Amino acid sequence: MMMGRFQFLLACALALLASSITSAETVEHFFLVQNLTVQRLCHEQVITTVNGTLPGPVISVREGDNLVIHVVNQSPYNITIHWHGVFQLLSGWADGPSYVTQCPIRPCQTYAYRFNITRQEGTLWWHAHASWLRATVYGALIIKPRLGKSYPFLSPYKEFPILLGEYWDANVVDVENQGLATGAAPNISDAFTINGQPGDLYPCSQTGTYKLEVIQGKTYMLRIINAALNNQLFFKIANHKMKVVAIDAAYTAPYVTDVIVLSPGQTTDVLFTADQPLGSYYMAARPYISAPAPAPSQRIPFDDTTTSGIIVYQGAKSSATPIMPALPAFNDTPTAYKFYSNLTGSPLGPHWVPVPRQVDEHMFITFGINLAPCGGGSAKCGGIFGQRFSASMNNESFQLPSKLSMLQAFYSNNKKGVYTTDFPDNPPLVFDYTNLSNARNQSIIFAPKSTKVKTLKYGSTVEIVLQNTALLGTESHPIHFHGFNFHVLAQGFGNYDSENDPRKFNLVNPQIRNTIAVPTGGWAVIRFTANNPGVWMVHCHLDVHLSLGLGMAFEVENGPYSTLPPPPIDLPKC
């Protein structure tokens, strides 16, 4: 009897394994990276694109599929592609950040990214991870359930990717380089975009406005991605509610709202029903500016424009003027915090990972904007006090290597001159982190440049307090983890209270993310398991701050059954 039961269970297991293997496919794409002249905002501008489109091609796969992306670089710039949010389990060579997991693909070179999509469903995206090129080199990566599986909610009538972008009427590489050369803040963008188009609120943009036709009574899914370089964005649809069902390719408990906010790097899947009278309705996005002005007359410059698309009901009069939603004020932190903090995970959904209870490593990481010496004796730079703007984590301003990628150094155990393993678990100085009286305290505002990582044992669980600081002003920083999702246990304003704030931890159904917008002048506590060998970058997803050094990396050691494989033969050389 026992033998018969064993054979039955073995047969079922083998059948399940065969099913999972046969349902997986290899999805192959070719990415031609090249410059393209586009017409936007009444001018022609040369931008860098993939396959001649803005945004680039949508990649659609199913959970379990293998992806092969052949990148051919015919642009004049070094390029890499990051698959934002993909775990890259034992495929760290394909993660993409320049000089971290690979050397750049140089002009006239090619490289094939190969990786598997494992235990992930929902909306992710891909983008350049070299210089500011992700301003125009980006696209959606949509992961659907395996064949025979379904969403944990009623399937929508149709699905549409909505990519929110940021556009400069200039060469973005020049914009970044000018800022770095002068030490000042780089020029702000000229427009925001929906699926590559600014929308009809901008000059010369009416004919290109993105339009979405819907049928009255039907329910649709919008897969919304904030691909903007430097701005969090509010998003609304006039007269329509949205039901959030997933964030960062992790299912959530349904949350109904009339406004969502996304930091750069984040994705949000929403369902909306076309339940309004026949007509046209704007969907619109504009920035959430979390940094308060020191005084009303000293507003920090930002792109204060609004991008729009139009939802048109089938059968509506073509002459109807679209209805515009009332968007939140630019500095509406209460609305942003309400949205971010009210999201919870879905423990009954597929691929749910419970919160690990045993913590092996505790870290407290402060971050914010700093200064660096201008250099050159009496020379003055464009930052405050005539110095250069900089940025740091735990007072270490991250500097990329240039002779060898960090992952190559890790694999070959040749780290000397590439990086060190002494990133601090805590800031070197304890002070009143969010007190604006420290905003221009020159005794604590400078941070040294370094390339430091924190080493983690394979399988260890790490809890991190992410603490914003008020150095040079308070701001919400979106922090993105490569290689891992994490549970968001709690978040709040002010300085983290190690005695009282742990009582707020959600250990039952916290939201799961790969990018978190740490509240302005506040903190967040996250927890993850280091189950993926390699070198994984952690950084601010505002590129203006990443280029200044707001980042670090984790070095995850090999495990007994999980060892980083050798690099691909065609891996680009430095």
XYZ file of C-alpha atoms in Angstrom:
574
model
C 0.000 0.000 0.000
C 2.805 2.379 0.987
C 4.768 1.484 -2.161
C 1.705 2.152 -4.331
C 1.170 5.542 -2.681
C 4.850 6.429 -3.157
C 4.719 5.492 -6.827
C 1.565 7.559 -7.285
C 3.145 10.629 -5.653
C 6.325 10.143 -7.690
C 4.281 9.948 -10.902
C 2.422 13.143 -9.953
C 5.697 14.928 -9.183
C 7.253 13.863 -12.476
C 4.135 14.919 -14.366
C 4.212 18.323 -12.655
C 7.917 18.738 -13.457
C 7.344 17.757 -17.102
C 4.466 20.220 -17.300
C 6.581 23.064 -15.916
C 9.394 22.280 -18.358
C 7.175 22.034 -21.417
C 5.266 25.223 -20.520
C 8.476 27.259 -20.471
C 9.752 28.783 -23.705
C 12.806 30.640 -24.903
C 11.890 34.174 -25.930
C 14.453 35.875 -28.152
C 14.763 39.554 -29.108
C 17.260 41.712 -30.970
C 17.951 45.208 -29.621
C 19.548 47.622 -32.084
C 20.775 50.610 -30.078
C 21.274 53.647 -32.262
C 20.698 57.377 -32.456
C 17.417 58.652 -33.870
C 16.144 62.116 -34.746
C 12.690 62.793 -33.293
C 10.308 65.735 -33.416
C 9.156 66.867 -29.962
C 8.203 70.235 -28.473
C 8.475 72.009 -31.857
C 12.102 70.930 -32.334
C 14.134 68.106 -33.777
C 16.372 66.322 -31.294
C 18.779 63.405 -31.597
C 18.108 60.733 -28.965
C 19.351 57.182 -28.373
C 16.742 54.451 -28.805
C 16.266 50.701 -29.156
C 14.906 49.547 -32.518
C 14.074 53.130 -33.466
C 11.161 53.619 -31.048
C 10.436 55.605 -27.879
C 9.693 53.740 -25.662
C 11.525 50.673 -26.892
C 9.914 47.302 -27.647
C 7.618 45.604 -25.140
C 8.964 42.236 -24.015
C 6.166 39.826 -23.099
C 6.974 36.498 -21.440
C 5.440 33.962 -19.097
C 6.742 32.974 -15.697
C 9.403 30.308 -16.186
C 10.448 31.455 -19.663
C 14.051 31.966 -20.718
C 14.987 35.305 -22.263
C 17.756 35.874 -24.790
C 18.313 39.513 -25.796
C 20.964 40.250 -28.426
C 22.141 43.858 -28.024
C 23.870 45.469 -30.984
C 25.359 48.836 -30.062
C 25.435 51.187 -33.031
C 25.206 54.303 -30.865
C 28.253 56.490 -30.139
C 28.014 55.672 -26.399
C 28.896 52.800 -24.126
C 25.688 50.959 -23.244
C 24.375 48.281 -20.909
C 20.800 47.098 -20.314
C 19.400 46.414 -16.841
C 16.362 44.148 -16.443
C 14.846 46.115 -13.602
C 13.384 43.858 -10.918
C 14.377 40.525 -12.470
C 15.982 38.370 -9.759
C 18.751 37.054 -12.051
C 19.067 33.913 -9.928
C 22.562 32.580 -10.721
C 22.611 34.808 -13.811
C 24.168 37.899 -12.276
C 26.266 38.424 -15.422
C 23.038 39.549 -17.121
C 21.972 42.142 -14.539
C 23.467 45.019 -16.491
C 24.811 47.949 -14.401
C 28.044 49.244 -15.932
C 31.215 48.199 -14.078
C 29.176 46.361 -11.443
C 28.103 43.155 -13.202
C 29.692 43.804 -16.585
C 31.859 46.153 -18.548
C 29.946 48.313 -21.031
C 29.040 47.244 -24.543
C 31.148 49.644 -26.547
C 30.119 51.176 -29.884
C 30.082 48.553 -32.650
C 30.090 45.714 -30.094
C 27.373 43.149 -29.286
C 26.383 41.129 -26.237
C 23.633 38.575 -25.555
C 21.821 38.703 -22.213
C 20.541 35.256 -21.156
C 18.418 34.659 -18.060
C 15.333 32.941 -16.707
C 12.177 34.513 -15.263
C 11.658 32.649 -11.977
C 8.700 33.012 -9.561
C 7.750 36.481 -10.799
C 4.546 37.738 -12.401
C 3.442 41.238 -13.252
C 5.070 44.346 -14.680
C 8.788 45.029 -14.723
C 10.837 46.979 -17.240
C 14.241 47.290 -18.858
C 16.460 50.331 -19.281
C 19.973 51.503 -20.005
C 22.287 51.490 -17.000
C 25.048 53.692 -18.383
C 25.210 57.461 -18.068
C 21.758 59.107 -18.397
C 20.848 57.065 -21.463
C 17.845 55.481 -19.750
C 16.049 58.794 -20.418
C 15.188 57.311 -23.820
C 16.477 53.710 -23.705
C 13.711 51.864 -21.858
C 10.696 49.622 -22.335
C 8.181 47.353 -20.581
C 8.874 43.769 -19.501
C 5.536 42.025 -18.919
C 5.460 38.663 -17.149
C 2.211 36.722 -17.455
C 1.300 33.529 -15.557
C 2.362 30.176 -16.977
C 0.031 28.529 -19.479
C -2.871 27.024 -17.599
C -2.499 29.521 -14.723
C -4.496 32.724 -14.260
C -4.361 36.026 -12.424
C -5.541 36.022 -8.783
C -8.346 38.375 -9.897
C -10.825 38.476 -12.762
C -8.968 38.839 -16.042
C -9.365 42.265 -17.655
C -10.858 42.735 -21.105
C -7.544 44.194 -22.362
C -4.173 45.273 -20.981
C -2.057 48.302 -21.857
C 1.459 49.329 -20.784
C 1.642 52.979 -19.713
C 5.231 54.200 -19.518
C 5.751 57.577 -17.876
C 8.937 59.225 -19.081
C 10.952 62.413 -18.852
C 12.224 64.296 -21.885
C 15.026 66.792 -22.445
C 15.121 68.943 -25.548
C 18.876 68.394 -25.398
C 21.462 65.626 -25.463
C 21.062 63.960 -22.042
C 24.681 62.785 -21.974
C 25.771 66.413 -22.377
C 23.314 67.501 -19.668
C 24.801 65.026 -17.189
C 28.398 65.785 -18.142
C 27.876 69.530 -17.783
C 26.519 69.046 -14.267
C 29.430 66.806 -13.296
C 31.977 69.191 -14.819
C 30.647 72.256 -13.006
C 29.691 70.520 -9.762
C 26.240 72.079 -10.009
C 22.793 70.542 -10.349
C 22.163 69.525 -13.986
C 19.465 71.164 -16.075
C 15.900 70.024 -15.423
C 13.816 68.269 -18.075
C 11.555 70.052 -20.575
C 8.593 67.659 -20.500
C 7.133 64.451 -19.152
C 5.726 61.824 -21.475
C 3.145 59.045 -21.657
C 4.347 56.257 -23.958
C 6.907 58.601 -25.471
C 4.531 61.500 -26.188
C 4.332 64.723 -24.131
C 0.608 65.182 -24.751
C -1.496 68.059 -25.982
C -0.783 70.382 -23.045
C 2.660 70.995 -24.566
C 3.338 73.037 -27.718
C 3.365 71.189 -31.056
C 2.294 67.939 -29.341
C -1.410 67.537 -30.060
C -1.133 65.152 -33.004
C 1.131 62.725 -31.149
C -0.879 62.522 -27.918
C -1.291 58.924 -26.746
C -4.921 57.771 -27.050
C -6.550 54.671 -25.612
C -9.975 53.529 -26.874
C -12.222 51.680 -24.417
C -15.664 50.109 -24.480
C -18.189 51.278 -21.924
C -18.665 48.696 -19.176
C -15.412 46.808 -19.810
C -12.568 46.498 -17.278
C -8.981 47.159 -18.343
C -5.543 46.732 -16.814
C -2.978 49.512 -17.019
C 0.590 48.401 -16.383
C 2.054 51.729 -15.259
C 5.830 52.219 -15.171
C 7.658 55.302 -13.966
C 10.610 55.450 -16.357
C 11.318 59.112 -15.554
C 14.924 59.886 -14.744
C 14.611 62.196 -11.755
C 10.999 62.652 -10.654
C 8.321 60.843 -8.723
C 4.968 61.251 -10.466
C 1.310 61.501 -9.488
C -1.048 59.774 -11.960
C -4.831 60.127 -12.283
C -7.629 59.314 -14.722
C -10.425 61.893 -14.794
C -13.629 60.633 -13.075
C -12.349 57.049 -12.740
C -11.244 54.962 -9.772
C -8.332 52.538 -10.032
C -7.823 49.269 -8.188
C -4.175 48.475 -7.464
C -3.534 44.717 -7.849
C 0.272 44.551 -8.117
C 3.413 46.614 -7.551
C 6.924 45.823 -8.796
C 5.686 42.436 -10.130
C 4.332 41.369 -6.732
C 0.591 40.962 -6.161
C -1.103 43.171 -3.584
C -4.320 43.090 -1.651
C -6.749 45.119 -3.841
C -6.543 48.829 -3.018
C -9.001 51.301 -4.564
C -7.831 54.864 -5.138
C -8.331 57.795 -7.485
C -4.618 58.692 -7.532
C -1.394 56.731 -7.555
C 2.188 57.882 -7.128
C 5.266 56.128 -8.475
C 8.906 56.841 -7.873
C 11.368 56.278 -10.730
C 11.797 52.537 -11.147
C 8.470 51.513 -9.625
C 5.608 49.794 -11.437
C 1.922 49.633 -10.493
C -0.735 47.435 -12.094
C -4.247 48.865 -11.815
C -7.690 47.788 -12.993
C -10.194 50.406 -14.048
C -13.710 50.021 -15.405
C -15.015 52.263 -18.165
C -18.115 53.090 -16.101
C -18.575 56.750 -17.019
C -20.782 58.410 -19.678
C -19.528 58.232 -23.261
C -16.832 60.824 -23.700
C -13.111 61.514 -23.507
C -11.111 61.568 -20.289
C -7.544 62.656 -19.703
C -5.062 60.464 -17.906
C -2.401 62.795 -16.616
C 0.833 62.792 -14.630
C 2.903 65.487 -13.026
C 5.719 65.463 -10.462
C 5.573 64.938 -6.739
C 8.277 67.243 -5.399
C 9.198 66.020 -1.943
C 11.948 68.547 -1.209
C 10.394 71.601 0.485
C 11.636 75.029 -0.506
C 13.696 76.774 2.215
C 11.365 79.764 1.731
C 8.462 80.589 -0.627
C 10.772 82.773 -2.690
C 13.412 80.006 -2.936
C 11.572 77.261 -4.786
C 13.954 74.578 -5.955
C 13.806 74.430 -9.781
C 11.860 71.488 -11.168
C 9.913 70.578 -14.283
C 6.409 71.694 -13.277
C 4.666 70.572 -16.468
C 1.935 67.945 -16.913
C 1.880 65.091 -19.416
C -1.408 63.713 -20.664
C -2.982 60.943 -22.680
C -6.645 60.538 -23.607
C -9.014 57.681 -22.839
C -11.745 57.746 -25.483
C -14.960 55.773 -25.092
C -16.005 53.940 -28.226
C -19.012 55.793 -29.684
C -18.159 59.141 -28.074
C -18.378 62.314 -30.135
C -15.014 63.067 -31.671
C -15.471 66.778 -30.957
C -15.833 66.248 -27.198
C -13.261 68.068 -25.078
C -11.527 65.632 -22.706
C -12.195 66.044 -18.981
C -9.057 66.821 -16.952
C -8.470 65.250 -13.520
C -7.612 67.421 -10.515
C -4.044 66.376 -9.785
C -2.521 66.758 -6.299
C -0.322 69.729 -5.536
C 3.328 69.230 -6.427
C 4.291 69.053 -2.733
C 1.353 66.920 -1.517
C 3.365 64.629 0.743
C 0.290 63.446 2.742
C -1.319 62.058 -0.442
C 1.924 60.376 -1.533
C 2.495 58.855 1.910
C -1.098 57.635 2.189
C -0.750 55.759 -1.094
C 2.679 54.279 -0.400
C 1.924 53.210 3.176
C -1.574 51.760 2.570
C -0.386 49.064 0.153
C -0.161 45.523 1.500
C 0.894 42.199 0.037
C -1.292 39.273 -0.989
C -0.287 36.132 0.966
C -2.805 34.046 -0.976
C -1.358 35.037 -4.344
C 1.134 32.963 -6.341
C 4.824 33.323 -5.461
C 4.099 34.923 -2.074
C 7.149 34.818 0.201
C 6.467 35.027 3.972
C 8.468 37.487 6.030
C 11.601 35.765 7.390
C 11.481 35.985 11.195
C 15.106 35.220 12.074
C 17.390 38.172 11.281
C 21.120 37.522 10.843
C 22.346 40.989 9.837
C 21.144 44.385 11.044
C 22.135 47.535 9.147
C 21.302 51.205 9.575
C 21.955 53.161 6.374
C 21.694 56.925 6.186
C 21.718 58.688 2.842
C 21.290 62.062 1.241
C 23.015 64.845 -0.653
C 26.526 65.924 0.315
C 29.325 68.117 -0.916
C 32.741 67.243 -2.298
C 35.720 69.613 -2.549
C 35.777 71.576 -5.771
C 39.501 71.034 -6.200
C 41.927 73.182 -8.101
C 42.994 75.478 -5.271
C 40.912 78.660 -5.398
C 38.520 77.301 -8.027
C 34.800 77.503 -7.296
C 32.177 74.986 -8.377
C 28.438 75.331 -8.862
C 27.355 73.662 -5.622
C 26.667 75.285 -2.261
C 29.688 77.056 -0.683
C 31.371 76.901 -4.106
C 31.868 73.133 -3.767
C 30.659 70.152 -5.819
C 27.371 68.430 -5.151
C 27.835 64.837 -4.064
C 25.761 62.089 -2.422
C 26.400 59.163 -0.100
C 25.220 56.187 1.933
C 26.621 56.007 5.476
C 28.881 58.873 4.466
C 30.524 56.842 1.676
C 30.060 58.325 -1.788
C 29.967 55.395 -4.218
C 32.442 55.485 -7.088
C 32.314 52.938 -9.891
C 35.529 51.148 -10.877
C 36.747 51.449 -14.448
C 39.283 48.673 -15.099
C 37.214 45.610 -14.185
C 33.619 44.940 -13.269
C 32.962 44.218 -9.597
C 31.345 40.868 -10.418
C 34.371 39.782 -12.443
C 36.610 40.728 -9.508
C 34.355 38.755 -7.151
C 34.344 35.689 -9.384
C 38.122 35.704 -9.925
C 38.844 36.707 -6.307
C 40.846 39.635 -7.655
C 39.278 42.534 -5.769
C 42.394 44.598 -5.128
C 42.058 47.987 -6.760
C 38.438 47.267 -7.718
C 36.519 47.366 -4.419
C 36.857 46.757 -0.689
C 34.548 44.832 1.645
C 34.311 47.355 4.482
C 31.052 49.200 3.805
C 29.906 50.210 7.306
C 26.822 48.666 8.960
C 26.077 52.032 10.585
C 26.801 55.697 9.851
C 30.126 56.926 11.248
C 28.393 59.717 13.160
C 25.124 59.659 15.088
C 23.307 62.993 14.895
C 19.779 64.386 14.536
C 19.459 63.062 10.985
C 16.292 64.890 9.885
C 16.821 68.192 11.701
C 17.049 70.920 9.052
C 19.391 72.897 11.296
C 22.054 70.454 10.089
C 21.290 71.119 6.430
C 24.443 73.187 5.907
C 26.608 71.926 8.721
C 29.997 71.857 7.010
C 31.495 69.642 9.700
C 29.346 66.662 8.587
C 28.350 67.459 5.026
C 31.413 66.150 3.152
C 31.700 62.457 2.205
C 34.752 60.630 0.805
C 34.610 58.775 -2.510
C 34.968 54.998 -2.239
C 33.968 51.651 -3.773
C 32.871 49.643 -0.754
C 30.576 46.633 -0.446
C 28.969 44.730 2.401
C 29.658 40.978 2.361
C 26.707 38.691 3.155
C 26.706 34.974 3.769
C 24.516 33.006 1.396
C 21.045 32.509 2.861
C 21.408 35.149 5.576
C 18.450 37.404 6.350
C 19.169 41.128 6.403
C 17.103 43.876 8.035
C 17.926 47.442 7.050
C 16.752 50.752 8.405
C 16.852 53.191 5.473
C 17.131 56.663 6.984
C 16.860 59.876 4.992
C 18.892 62.829 6.205
C 18.336 66.582 6.030
C 21.810 67.368 4.731
C 21.315 70.122 2.137
C 17.541 69.590 2.610
C 15.014 66.786 3.050
C 13.788 64.705 0.130
C 12.175 61.343 -0.629
C 14.771 59.050 -2.195
C 13.696 55.970 -4.184
C 16.086 53.157 -3.264
C 16.340 50.238 -5.726
C 17.788 46.801 -4.925
C 19.291 44.729 -7.727
C 18.906 40.953 -7.453
C 16.297 40.886 -4.680
C 12.809 41.817 -3.622
C 12.297 42.924 -0.037
C 9.460 43.170 2.465
C 8.580 46.714 3.583
C 7.955 46.256 7.305
C 7.210 49.884 8.216
C 7.873 53.482 7.223
C 7.439 56.895 8.797
C 8.708 60.441 9.231
C 11.546 61.833 11.332
C 14.302 59.737 12.858
C 13.756 55.998 13.260
C 12.990 55.068 16.870
C 14.541 51.674 17.589
C 12.424 51.216 20.716
C 8.952 52.188 19.517
C 8.907 51.873 15.708
C 9.375 48.047 15.649
C 5.904 47.828 17.188
C 4.581 49.080 13.832
C 6.190 46.243 11.822
C 3.831 44.370 9.524
C 5.091 40.785 9.611
C 1.899 39.288 8.154
C 1.185 40.850 4.762
C 3.680 43.645 4.047
C 4.110 44.953 0.534
C 6.950 43.419 -1.473
C 9.034 45.704 -3.685
C 12.325 46.120 -5.476
C 12.220 49.941 -5.214
C 10.984 51.943 -2.225
C 10.401 55.692 -1.982
C 11.704 56.377 1.522
C 9.481 59.168 2.934
C 10.890 62.678 2.792
C 12.675 63.440 6.033
C 11.817 59.914 7.164
C 12.702 56.238 7.216
C 11.689 52.756 6.096
C 12.568 49.299 7.410
C 13.008 46.458 4.942
C 13.983 42.789 5.212
C 15.288 40.333 2.589
C 17.131 37.028 2.280
C 20.500 36.988 0.511
C 19.854 33.870 -1.584
C 21.603 34.904 -4.805
C 25.418 34.804 -5.097
C 27.124 37.717 -6.804
C 27.541 41.481 -6.528
C 24.308 43.458 -6.382
C 24.011 47.209 -6.553
C 21.750 49.204 -4.225
C 21.199 52.807 -5.240
C 18.968 55.822 -5.499
C 16.868 55.604 -8.674
C 17.051 59.348 -9.238
C 19.871 59.365 -11.766
C 20.848 62.876 -10.766
C 21.763 61.428 -7.341
C 23.150 58.097 -8.547
C 25.699 59.928 -10.697
C 26.729 61.844 -7.550
C 27.396 58.647 -5.591
C 24.192 57.656 -3.775
C 24.753 53.915 -3.873
C 26.559 50.862 -2.514
C 26.657 47.121 -3.240
C 26.215 43.758 -1.565
C 28.644 40.922 -2.156
C 26.707 37.677 -1.574
C 28.944 34.661 -1.094
C 28.404 31.349 -2.854
C 26.211 28.833 -1.083
C 26.490 25.045 -0.720
C 24.094 24.470 -3.628
C 24.165 27.870 -5.348
C 27.424 28.922 -6.955
C 27.871 31.747 -9.434
C 28.630 30.165 -12.830
C 31.544 31.381 -14.970
C 31.094 34.485 -17.104
C 29.723 34.123 -20.643
C 32.334 33.881 -23.352
C 31.045 37.043 -25.063
C 31.025 39.171 -21.891
C 32.376 42.631 -22.879
C 35.890 43.451 -21.722
C 36.878 46.739 -20.113
